[in-house]
PDB file of C-alpha atoms in Angstrom:
ATOM      1  CA  UNK A   1      14.155  12.024 -14.403  1.00 95.00           C
ATOM      2  CA  UNK A   2      13.085  15.683 -13.847  1.00 98.00           C
ATOM      3  CA  UNK A   3      10.773  16.870 -16.603  1.00 98.00           C
ATOM      4  CA  UNK A   4       9.846  20.513 -16.730  1.00 98.00           C
ATOM      5  CA  UNK A   5       6.611  20.483 -18.482  1.00 97.00           C
ATOM      6  CA  UNK A   6       5.737  24.143 -19.371  1.00 96.00           C
ATOM      7  CA  UNK A   7       7.428  25.564 -22.259  1.00 96.00           C
ATOM      8  CA  UNK A   8       6.200  29.030 -22.093  1.00 94.00           C
ATOM      9  CA  UNK A   9       9.053  31.565 -22.946  1.00 93.00           C
ATOM     10  CA  UNK A  10       8.484  33.126 -19.269  1.00 92.00           C
ATOM     11  CA  UNK A  11       7.318  30.342 -16.875  1.00 94.00           C
ATOM     12  CA  UNK A  12       7.290  29.634 -13.159  1.00 95.00           C
ATOM     13  CA  UNK A  13       8.605  26.130 -13.908  1.00 95.00           C
ATOM     14  CA  UNK A  14      12.202  27.198 -14.132  1.00 96.00           C
ATOM     15  CA  UNK A  15      12.726  28.486 -10.807  1.00 97.00           C
ATOM     16  CA  UNK A  16      10.556  25.529  -9.371  1.00 98.00           C
ATOM     17  CA  UNK A  17      12.571  23.273 -11.455  1.00 98.00           C
ATOM     18  CA  UNK A  18      15.658  24.547  -9.918  1.00 97.00           C
ATOM     19  CA  UNK A  19      14.501  24.401  -6.341  1.00 98.00           C
ATOM     20  CA  UNK A  20      13.432  20.721  -7.162  1.00 98.00           C
ATOM     21  CA  UNK A  21      17.246  19.767  -8.789  1.00 97.00           C
ATOM     22  CA  UNK A  22      18.925  21.633  -5.881  1.00 97.00           C
ATOM     23  CA  UNK A  23      16.999  19.470  -3.419  1.00 96.00           C
ATOM     24  CA  UNK A  24      17.896  16.445  -5.330  1.00 95.00           C
ATOM     25  CA  UNK A  25      21.591  17.781  -5.442  1.00 95.00           C
ATOM     26  CA  UNK A  26      21.824  17.242  -1.715  1.00 93.00           C
ATOM     27  CA  UNK A  27      21.141  13.370  -2.053  1.00 90.00           C
ATOM     28  CA  UNK A  28      23.724  11.128  -3.016  1.00 86.00           C
ATOM     29  CA  UNK A  29      21.549   7.955  -3.915  1.00 81.00           C
ATOM     30  CA  UNK A  30      20.070   9.860  -6.983  1.00 87.00           C
ATOM     31  CA  UNK A  31      21.318  10.623 -10.213  1.00 90.00           C
ATOM     32  CA  UNK A  32      19.054  13.244 -12.250  1.00 94.00           C
ATOM     33  CA  UNK A  33      18.226  13.606 -16.090  1.00 96.00           C
ATOM     34  CA  UNK A  34      16.535  17.156 -16.427  1.00 98.00           C
ATOM     35  CA  UNK A  35      14.337  17.157 -19.110  1.00 98.00           C
ATOM     36  CA  UNK A  36      13.089  20.479 -20.251  1.00 98.00           C
ATOM     37  CA  UNK A  37      10.305  19.929 -22.849  1.00 98.00           C
ATOM     38  CA  UNK A  38      10.768  23.259 -24.328  1.00 97.00           C
ATOM     39  CA  UNK A  39      14.509  22.419 -25.257  1.00 97.00           C
ATOM     40  CA  UNK A  40      13.241  18.938 -26.044  1.00 97.00           C
ATOM     41  CA  UNK A  41      10.797  20.545 -28.567  1.00 96.00           C
ATOM     42  CA  UNK A  42       8.842  17.550 -29.601  1.00 97.00           C
ATOM     43  CA  UNK A  43       6.476  18.409 -32.256  1.00 97.00           C
ATOM     44  CA  UNK A  44       2.586  17.072 -31.900  1.00 96.00           C
ATOM     45  CA  UNK A  45       2.560  13.289 -31.987  1.00 96.00           C
ATOM     46  CA  UNK A  46       3.517  12.402 -35.501  1.00 96.00           C
ATOM     47  CA  UNK A  47       4.586   8.816 -35.614  1.00 96.00           C
ATOM     48  CA  UNK A  48       2.657   6.813 -38.210  1.00 96.00           C
ATOM     49  CA  UNK A  49       1.976   3.976 -35.840  1.00 96.00           C
ATOM     50  CA  UNK A  50       0.732   3.705 -32.457  1.00 96.00           C
ATOM     51  CA  UNK A  51       3.074   3.798 -29.696  1.00 96.00           C
ATOM     52  CA  UNK A  52       2.129   0.344 -28.214  1.00 93.00           C
ATOM     53  CA  UNK A  53       3.834  -1.058 -31.497  1.00 94.00           C
ATOM     54  CA  UNK A  54       7.213   0.328 -30.138  1.00 94.00           C
ATOM     55  CA  UNK A  55       8.077   0.773 -34.260  1.00 96.00           C
ATOM     56  CA  UNK A  56       9.222   4.246 -34.162  1.00 96.00           C
ATOM     57  CA  UNK A  57      10.434   5.997 -37.337  1.00 97.00           C
ATOM     58  CA  UNK A  58      11.292   9.582 -36.353  1.00 97.00           C
ATOM     59  CA  UNK A  59      14.562  10.532 -34.860  1.00 97.00           C
ATOM     60  CA  UNK A  60      13.279  12.399 -32.185  1.00 98.00           C
ATOM     61  CA  UNK A  61      10.941   9.771 -30.831  1.00 97.00           C
ATOM     62  CA  UNK A  62      13.767   6.970 -30.851  1.00 97.00           C
ATOM     63  CA  UNK A  63      16.174   9.584 -28.710  1.00 97.00           C
ATOM     64  CA  UNK A  64      13.132  10.183 -26.439  1.00 97.00           C
ATOM     65  CA  UNK A  65      12.465   6.449 -25.860  1.00 96.00           C
ATOM     66  CA  UNK A  66      16.104   5.780 -25.316  1.00 95.00           C
ATOM     67  CA  UNK A  67      16.199   8.754 -22.868  1.00 95.00           C
ATOM     68  CA  UNK A  68      13.135   7.719 -20.767  1.00 95.00           C
ATOM     69  CA  UNK A  69      13.939   4.008 -21.047  1.00 92.00           C
ATOM     70  CA  UNK A  70      17.048   4.530 -18.821  1.00 91.00           C
ATOM     71  CA  UNK A  71      15.098   6.468 -16.160  1.00 90.00           C
ATOM     72  CA  UNK A  72      13.949   4.547 -12.930  1.00 85.00           C
ATOM     73  CA  UNK A  73      11.514   7.236 -11.954  1.00 90.00           C
ATOM     74  CA  UNK A  74       9.821  10.625 -12.963  1.00 94.00           C
ATOM     75  CA  UNK A  75       9.121  13.841 -11.447  1.00 97.00           C
ATOM     76  CA  UNK A  76       7.060  16.173 -13.476  1.00 98.00           C
ATOM     77  CA  UNK A  77       7.026  19.759 -12.655  1.00 98.00           C
ATOM     78  CA  UNK A  78       3.643  20.957 -14.225  1.00 97.00           C
ATOM     79  CA  UNK A  79       1.321  23.782 -14.166  1.00 96.00           C
ATOM     80  CA  UNK A  80      -2.417  23.321 -14.840  1.00 95.00           C
ATOM     81  CA  UNK A  81      -4.006  25.226 -17.660  1.00 94.00           C
ATOM     82  CA  UNK A  82      -7.889  25.736 -17.606  1.00 93.00           C
ATOM     83  CA  UNK A  83      -8.128  23.287 -14.731  1.00 93.00           C
ATOM     84  CA  UNK A  84      -6.562  20.476 -16.723  1.00 93.00           C
ATOM     85  CA  UNK A  85      -2.819  19.369 -17.706  1.00 95.00           C
ATOM     86  CA  UNK A  86      -0.177  20.855 -19.120  1.00 96.00           C
ATOM     87  CA  UNK A  87      -0.718  20.062 -23.157  1.00 96.00           C
ATOM     88  CA  UNK A  88       3.539  19.457 -23.625  1.00 97.00           C
ATOM     89  CA  UNK A  89       3.354  16.882 -20.960  1.00 98.00           C
ATOM     90  CA  UNK A  90       0.578  14.846 -22.089  1.00 97.00           C
ATOM     91  CA  UNK A  91       2.169  15.207 -25.774  1.00 98.00           C
ATOM     92  CA  UNK A  92       5.505  13.986 -24.538  1.00 98.00           C
ATOM     93  CA  UNK A  93       4.028  11.158 -22.496  1.00 98.00           C
ATOM     94  CA  UNK A  94       1.724  10.196 -25.689  1.00 97.00           C
ATOM     95  CA  UNK A  95       4.709   9.672 -27.847  1.00 97.00           C
ATOM     96  CA  UNK A  96       5.671   6.345 -25.807  1.00 97.00           C
ATOM     97  CA  UNK A  97       4.060   3.564 -24.373  1.00 95.00           C
ATOM     98  CA  UNK A  98       5.821   0.548 -23.129  1.00 91.00           C
ATOM     99  CA  UNK A  99       8.283   2.791 -21.726  1.00 94.00           C
ATOM    100  CA  UNK A 100       6.079   4.049 -19.512  1.00 92.00           C
ATOM    101  CA  UNK A 101       4.642   0.712 -17.845  1.00 88.00           C
ATOM    102  CA  UNK A 102       5.251   0.703 -14.036  1.00 81.00           C
ATOM    103  CA  UNK A 103       7.374   3.825 -14.216  1.00 86.00           C
ATOM    104  CA  UNK A 104       6.902   5.418 -10.681  1.00 87.00           C
ATOM    105  CA  UNK A 105       5.926   9.274 -10.850  1.00 91.00           C
ATOM    106  CA  UNK A 106       5.554  11.997  -8.627  1.00 94.00           C
ATOM    107  CA  UNK A 107       4.262  15.528  -9.362  1.00 96.00           C
ATOM    108  CA  UNK A 108       5.360  19.287  -8.108  1.00 97.00           C
ATOM    109  CA  UNK A 109       2.259  21.051  -9.211  1.00 97.00           C
ATOM    110  CA  UNK A 110       1.963  25.024  -9.296  1.00 97.00           C
ATOM    111  CA  UNK A 111      -0.959  27.210 -10.275  1.00 93.00           C
ATOM    112  CA  UNK A 112      -3.426  29.548  -8.618  1.00 92.00           C
ATOM    113  CA  UNK A 113      -5.526  28.720  -5.766  1.00 92.00           C
ATOM    114  CA  UNK A 114      -5.463  25.034  -6.519  1.00 92.00           C
ATOM    115  CA  UNK A 115      -1.661  24.594  -6.584  1.00 95.00           C
ATOM    116  CA  UNK A 116      -1.748  22.780  -9.899  1.00 94.00           C
ATOM    117  CA  UNK A 117      -3.751  19.798  -8.231  1.00 94.00           C
ATOM    118  CA  UNK A 118      -6.404  19.733 -11.195  1.00 94.00           C
ATOM    119  CA  UNK A 119      -3.707  19.485 -13.883  1.00 94.00           C
ATOM    120  CA  UNK A 120      -2.458  16.652 -11.858  1.00 94.00           C
ATOM    121  CA  UNK A 121      -5.919  15.099 -11.422  1.00 93.00           C
ATOM    122  CA  UNK A 122      -6.313  15.214 -15.535  1.00 94.00           C
ATOM    123  CA  UNK A 123      -3.451  13.331 -15.918  1.00 93.00           C
ATOM    124  CA  UNK A 124      -4.845  10.458 -13.849  1.00 92.00           C
ATOM    125  CA  UNK A 125      -6.592   8.650 -16.174  1.00 92.00           C
ATOM    126  CA  UNK A 126      -3.478   8.601 -18.784  1.00 94.00           C
ATOM    127  CA  UNK A 127      -1.214   7.431 -15.907  1.00 92.00           C
ATOM    128  CA  UNK A 128      -3.597   4.621 -15.280  1.00 90.00           C
ATOM    129  CA  UNK A 129      -4.284   3.367 -19.105  1.00 91.00           C
ATOM    130  CA  UNK A 130      -0.024   3.349 -19.300  1.00 92.00           C
ATOM    131  CA  UNK A 131       0.248   1.363 -16.143  1.00 87.00           C
ATOM    132  CA  UNK A 132       2.407   4.207 -14.478  1.00 87.00           C
ATOM    133  CA  UNK A 133       2.532   4.088 -10.617  1.00 85.00           C
ATOM    134  CA  UNK A 134       1.970   7.736  -9.058  1.00 88.00           C
ATOM    135  CA  UNK A 135       3.182   8.501  -5.628  1.00 87.00           C
ATOM    136  CA  UNK A 136       0.896   8.989  -2.883  1.00 85.00           C
ATOM    137  CA  UNK A 137       2.360  12.362  -1.946  1.00 89.00           C
ATOM    138  CA  UNK A 138       2.324  15.258  -3.967  1.00 92.00           C
ATOM    139  CA  UNK A 139       3.622  18.886  -4.027  1.00 96.00           C
ATOM    140  CA  UNK A 140       1.351  21.571  -4.449  1.00 96.00           C
ATOM    141  CA  UNK A 141       2.254  25.016  -4.896  1.00 97.00           C
ATOM    142  CA  UNK A 142      -0.577  27.466  -4.780  1.00 96.00           C
ATOM    143  CA  UNK A 143       0.138  31.057  -5.763  1.00 96.00           C
ATOM    144  CA  UNK A 144       3.616  30.137  -6.314  1.00 95.00           C
ATOM    145  CA  UNK A 145       4.768  33.597  -7.990  1.00 95.00           C
ATOM    146  CA  UNK A 146       4.527  34.807  -4.626  1.00 96.00           C
ATOM    147  CA  UNK A 147       7.365  32.906  -3.508  1.00 96.00           C
ATOM    148  CA  UNK A 148      10.020  34.005  -6.620  1.00 96.00           C
ATOM    149  CA  UNK A 149      12.427  36.133  -5.219  1.00 96.00           C
ATOM    150  CA  UNK A 150      15.051  37.417  -8.101  1.00 95.00           C
ATOM    151  CA  UNK A 151      14.158  34.777 -10.027  1.00 94.00           C
ATOM    152  CA  UNK A 152      14.849  32.225  -7.088  1.00 96.00           C
ATOM    153  CA  UNK A 153      11.733  30.156  -5.375  1.00 97.00           C
ATOM    154  CA  UNK A 154      11.757  30.529  -1.650  1.00 97.00           C
ATOM    155  CA  UNK A 155      10.096  27.182  -0.461  1.00 96.00           C
ATOM    156  CA  UNK A 156       8.730  27.251   2.934  1.00 96.00           C
ATOM    157  CA  UNK A 157       9.708  24.457   5.098  1.00 96.00           C
ATOM    158  CA  UNK A 158       6.728  22.330   4.916  1.00 96.00           C
ATOM    159  CA  UNK A 159       7.473  22.453   1.083  1.00 97.00           C
ATOM    160  CA  UNK A 160      10.733  21.123   1.553  1.00 96.00           C
ATOM    161  CA  UNK A 161       9.368  18.270   3.301  1.00 95.00           C
ATOM    162  CA  UNK A 162       6.470  17.648   0.928  1.00 95.00           C
ATOM    163  CA  UNK A 163       8.964  17.353  -1.811  1.00 96.00           C
ATOM    164  CA  UNK A 164      11.585  15.392   0.202  1.00 94.00           C
ATOM    165  CA  UNK A 165       8.311  12.777   0.878  1.00 90.00           C
ATOM    166  CA  UNK A 166       8.038  12.189  -2.824  1.00 92.00           C
ATOM    167  CA  UNK A 167      11.482  11.779  -3.518  1.00 91.00           C
ATOM    168  CA  UNK A 168      11.684   9.102  -0.708  1.00 87.00           C
ATOM    169  CA  UNK A 169       8.580   7.279  -2.328  1.00 83.00           C
ATOM    170  CA  UNK A 170      10.145   7.354  -5.689  1.00 85.00           C
ATOM    171  CA  UNK A 171      13.730   5.950  -4.045  1.00 79.00           C
ATOM    172  CA  UNK A 172      11.959   3.290  -2.094  1.00 62.00           C
ATOM    173  CA  UNK A 173      10.615   2.186  -5.415  1.00 52.00           C
ATOM    174  CA  UNK A 174      14.281   1.059  -6.517  1.00 41.00           C
ATOM    175  CA  UNK A 175      16.586  -1.986  -5.685  1.00 30.00           C
ATOM    176  CA  UNK A 176      19.369  -1.104  -3.379  1.00 29.00           C
ATOM    177  CA  UNK A 177      22.227  -3.723  -3.502  1.00 26.00           C
ATOM    178  CA  UNK A 178      20.660  -6.629  -5.452  1.00 27.00           C
ATOM    179  CA  UNK A 179      21.713  -7.079  -8.813  1.00 28.00           C
ATOM    180  CA  UNK A 180      18.420  -8.249 -10.247  1.00 29.00           C
ATOM    181  CA  UNK A 181      18.055  -8.921 -14.027  1.00 29.00           C
ATOM    182  CA  UNK A 182      15.499 -11.009 -16.447  1.00 30.00           C
ATOM    183  CA  UNK A 183      11.499  -9.827 -16.762  1.00 29.00           C
ATOM    184  CA  UNK A 184       8.831 -10.969 -14.324  1.00 35.00           C
ATOM    185  CA  UNK A 185      11.129 -11.750 -11.113  1.00 38.00           C
ATOM    186  CA  UNK A 186       9.650 -11.023  -7.785  1.00 43.00           C
ATOM    187  CA  UNK A 187      12.073 -10.836  -5.028  1.00 40.00           C
ATOM    188  CA  UNK A 188      10.645 -11.199  -1.567  1.00 38.00           C
ATOM    189  CA  UNK A 189      12.728 -10.055   1.224  1.00 36.00           C
ATOM    190  CA  UNK A 190      10.919 -11.966   3.589  1.00 36.00           C
ATOM    191  CA  UNK A 191       9.853 -15.449   2.110  1.00 35.00           C
ATOM    192  CA  UNK A 192       8.205 -16.810   4.992  1.00 35.00           C
ATOM    193  CA  UNK A 193       4.874 -15.395   4.366  1.00 35.00           C
ATOM    194  CA  UNK A 194       3.364 -16.508   1.174  1.00 36.00           C
ATOM    195  CA  UNK A 195      -0.429 -17.311   2.164  1.00 37.00           C
ATOM    196  CA  UNK A 196      -2.792 -14.433   1.414  1.00 35.00           C
ATOM    197  CA  UNK A 197      -2.966 -13.420   5.184  1.00 36.00           C
ATOM    198  CA  UNK A 198       0.541 -13.665   5.958  1.00 36.00           C
ATOM    199  CA  UNK A 199       2.004 -12.221   2.977  1.00 35.00           C
ATOM    200  CA  UNK A 200       0.377  -8.797   3.782  1.00 35.00           C
ATOM    201  CA  UNK A 201       3.051  -6.366   3.875  1.00 36.00           C
ATOM    202  CA  UNK A 202       5.778  -8.230   2.497  1.00 38.00           C
ATOM    203  CA  UNK A 203       8.504  -5.914   0.747  1.00 37.00           C
ATOM    204  CA  UNK A 204       8.691  -7.150  -2.654  1.00 42.00           C
ATOM    205  CA  UNK A 205      11.033  -6.123  -5.656  1.00 41.00           C
ATOM    206  CA  UNK A 206       8.669  -5.932  -8.835  1.00 41.00           C
ATOM    207  CA  UNK A 207      11.057  -6.140 -11.952  1.00 39.00           C
ATOM    208  CA  UNK A 208       8.761  -5.424 -14.863  1.00 35.00           C
ATOM    209  CA  UNK A 209      11.011  -4.066 -17.590  1.00 33.00           C
ATOM    210  CA  UNK A 210      14.374  -5.548 -18.453  1.00 33.00           C
ATOM    211  CA  UNK A 211      14.977  -2.931 -20.988  1.00 34.00           C
ATOM    212  CA  UNK A 212      14.577   0.040 -18.785  1.00 35.00           C
ATOM    213  CA  UNK A 213      16.497  -2.076 -15.741  1.00 30.00           C
ATOM    214  CA  UNK A 214      13.870  -0.520 -13.244  1.00 32.00           C
ATOM    215  CA  UNK A 215      12.077  -1.932 -10.372  1.00 34.00           C
ATOM    216  CA  UNK A 216       9.427  -1.026  -8.127  1.00 34.00           C
ATOM    217  CA  UNK A 217       9.313  -1.837  -4.291  1.00 31.00           C
ATOM    218  CA  UNK A 218       5.726  -2.728  -3.177  1.00 34.00           C
ATOM    219  CA  UNK A 219       4.215  -3.860  -0.232  1.00 32.00           C
ATOM    220  CA  UNK A 220       1.932  -6.276  -1.592  1.00 35.00           C
ATOM    221  CA  UNK A 221      -0.635  -9.193  -0.374  1.00 35.00           C
ATOM    222  CA  UNK A 222      -0.645 -12.118  -1.916  1.00 38.00           C
ATOM    223  CA  UNK A 223      -3.780 -11.209  -3.992  1.00 36.00           C
ATOM    224  CA  UNK A 224      -1.874  -8.565  -5.479  1.00 41.00           C
ATOM    225  CA  UNK A 225       1.124 -10.502  -6.512  1.00 43.00           C
ATOM    226  CA  UNK A 226      -1.351 -12.772  -8.338  1.00 42.00           C
ATOM    227  CA  UNK A 227      -2.934  -9.848 -10.136  1.00 42.00           C
ATOM    228  CA  UNK A 228       0.618  -8.673 -11.224  1.00 43.00           C
ATOM    229  CA  UNK A 229       1.824 -12.237 -12.035  1.00 44.00           C
ATOM    230  CA  UNK A 230      -1.362 -12.303 -14.184  1.00 42.00           C
ATOM    231  CA  UNK A 231      -0.018  -9.737 -16.543  1.00 41.00           C
ATOM    232  CA  UNK A 232       3.765 -10.864 -16.930  1.00 37.00           C
ATOM    233  CA  UNK A 233       4.840 -10.440 -20.368  1.00 33.00           C
ATOM    234  CA  UNK A 234       6.750 -13.864 -20.645  1.00 31.00           C
ATOM    235  CA  UNK A 235       8.452 -16.426 -18.121  1.00 31.00           C
ATOM    236  CA  UNK A 236      10.410 -15.368 -15.923  1.00 34.00           C
ATOM    237  CA  UNK A 237      14.357 -15.485 -16.111  1.00 35.00           C
ATOM    238  CA  UNK A 238      15.922 -15.973 -12.499  1.00 34.00           C
ATOM    239  CA  UNK A 239      19.576 -14.797 -12.231  1.00 38.00           C
ATOM    240  CA  UNK A 240      22.144 -17.096 -10.679  1.00 36.00           C
ATOM    241  CA  UNK A 241      22.809 -14.045  -8.068  1.00 38.00           C
ATOM    242  CA  UNK A 242      19.226 -14.796  -6.899  1.00 35.00           C
ATOM    243  CA  UNK A 243      19.046 -18.694  -6.722  1.00 34.00           C
ATOM    244  CA  UNK A 244      22.326 -19.101  -5.143  1.00 33.00           C
ATOM    245  CA  UNK A 245      21.021 -16.553  -2.419  1.00 35.00           C
ATOM    246  CA  UNK A 246      22.234 -18.005   1.001  1.00 33.00           C
ATOM    247  CA  UNK A 247      18.580 -17.404   2.389  1.00 40.00           C
ATOM    248  CA  UNK A 248      16.756 -19.864   0.489  1.00 43.00           C
ATOM    249  CA  UNK A 249      15.694 -21.048  -3.109  1.00 47.00           C
ATOM    250  CA  UNK A 250      12.957 -19.387  -5.491  1.00 48.00           C
ATOM    251  CA  UNK A 251       9.353 -20.287  -5.258  1.00 51.00           C
ATOM    252  CA  UNK A 252       6.759 -20.061  -7.599  1.00 49.00           C
ATOM    253  CA  UNK A 253       4.496 -16.850  -6.759  1.00 46.00           C
ATOM    254  CA  UNK A 254       0.762 -17.287  -5.619  1.00 43.00           C
ATOM    255  CA  UNK A 255      -1.544 -17.508  -8.452  1.00 42.00           C
ATOM    256  CA  UNK A 256       0.961 -17.657 -11.380  1.00 42.00           C
ATOM    257  CA  UNK A 257       3.708 -20.324 -12.296  1.00 41.00           C
ATOM    258  CA  UNK A 258       5.425 -17.789 -14.707  1.00 41.00           C
ATOM    259  CA  UNK A 259       6.536 -15.608 -11.758  1.00 44.00           C
ATOM    260  CA  UNK A 260       8.795 -16.565  -8.750  1.00 48.00           C
ATOM    261  CA  UNK A 261       9.418 -15.457  -5.204  1.00 49.00           C
ATOM    262  CA  UNK A 262      13.005 -15.452  -4.620  1.00 47.00           C
ATOM    263  CA  UNK A 263      14.281 -14.786  -1.221  1.00 43.00           C
ATOM    264  CA  UNK A 264      17.320 -12.474  -0.701  1.00 38.00           C
ATOM    265  CA  UNK A 265      19.702 -12.333   2.093  1.00 35.00           C
ATOM    266  CA  UNK A 266      19.184  -9.372   4.531  1.00 32.00           C
TER     267      UNK A 266
END
């Protein structure tokens, strides 16, 4: 999902978003849902109950929830306003709760001398409380208006490379070629190192949200597995496609009997 965060009638976000979409179109391993918040036109958050209850009453909230739930990752193309975040983006995020949990997110920010970085920094506490996972890399575009020629954003090579880096992080956060279902399944590609020392650097698929069907690949030490396992919403469901793997059977994750490490054939 690519979100255009600015809702102004005239905005730099449009040509910058087109650059992002064109760059993504060159890949054959992503499908993009472009969300223009101006077109989405969410009113200021108007649900009677807290989003954490997931008891939505407004059609626009239900539709937004369904759309986000289908996403594996998000790129937000956003300005900064008065050294802080774009209000329309904050409002769109505030509408939901569990849909954002463990959602990978990357930013393409633009502005003046800071390149929109202060707007991204303003969002960090929001991402943290919702459990979203920000990419290590970001794209910052200072004085981006100078690079728009005839309505087209003319990216520099280093900016293309920065965007590619963000996308690679998000793509690496998905499961490739492995059918995984259920909530709370940890699938270790290499199941030999399960002690704290040996587990450092293991590539692990963390499936945290069955309704979204998304997953996050991270390199986790055993103590990190235990930390994530302690937050598991319910016992894991291990699909037969995993337990029948020729490389071995599932093992209990370190620190929690509710989570499993299931080796997958390479």
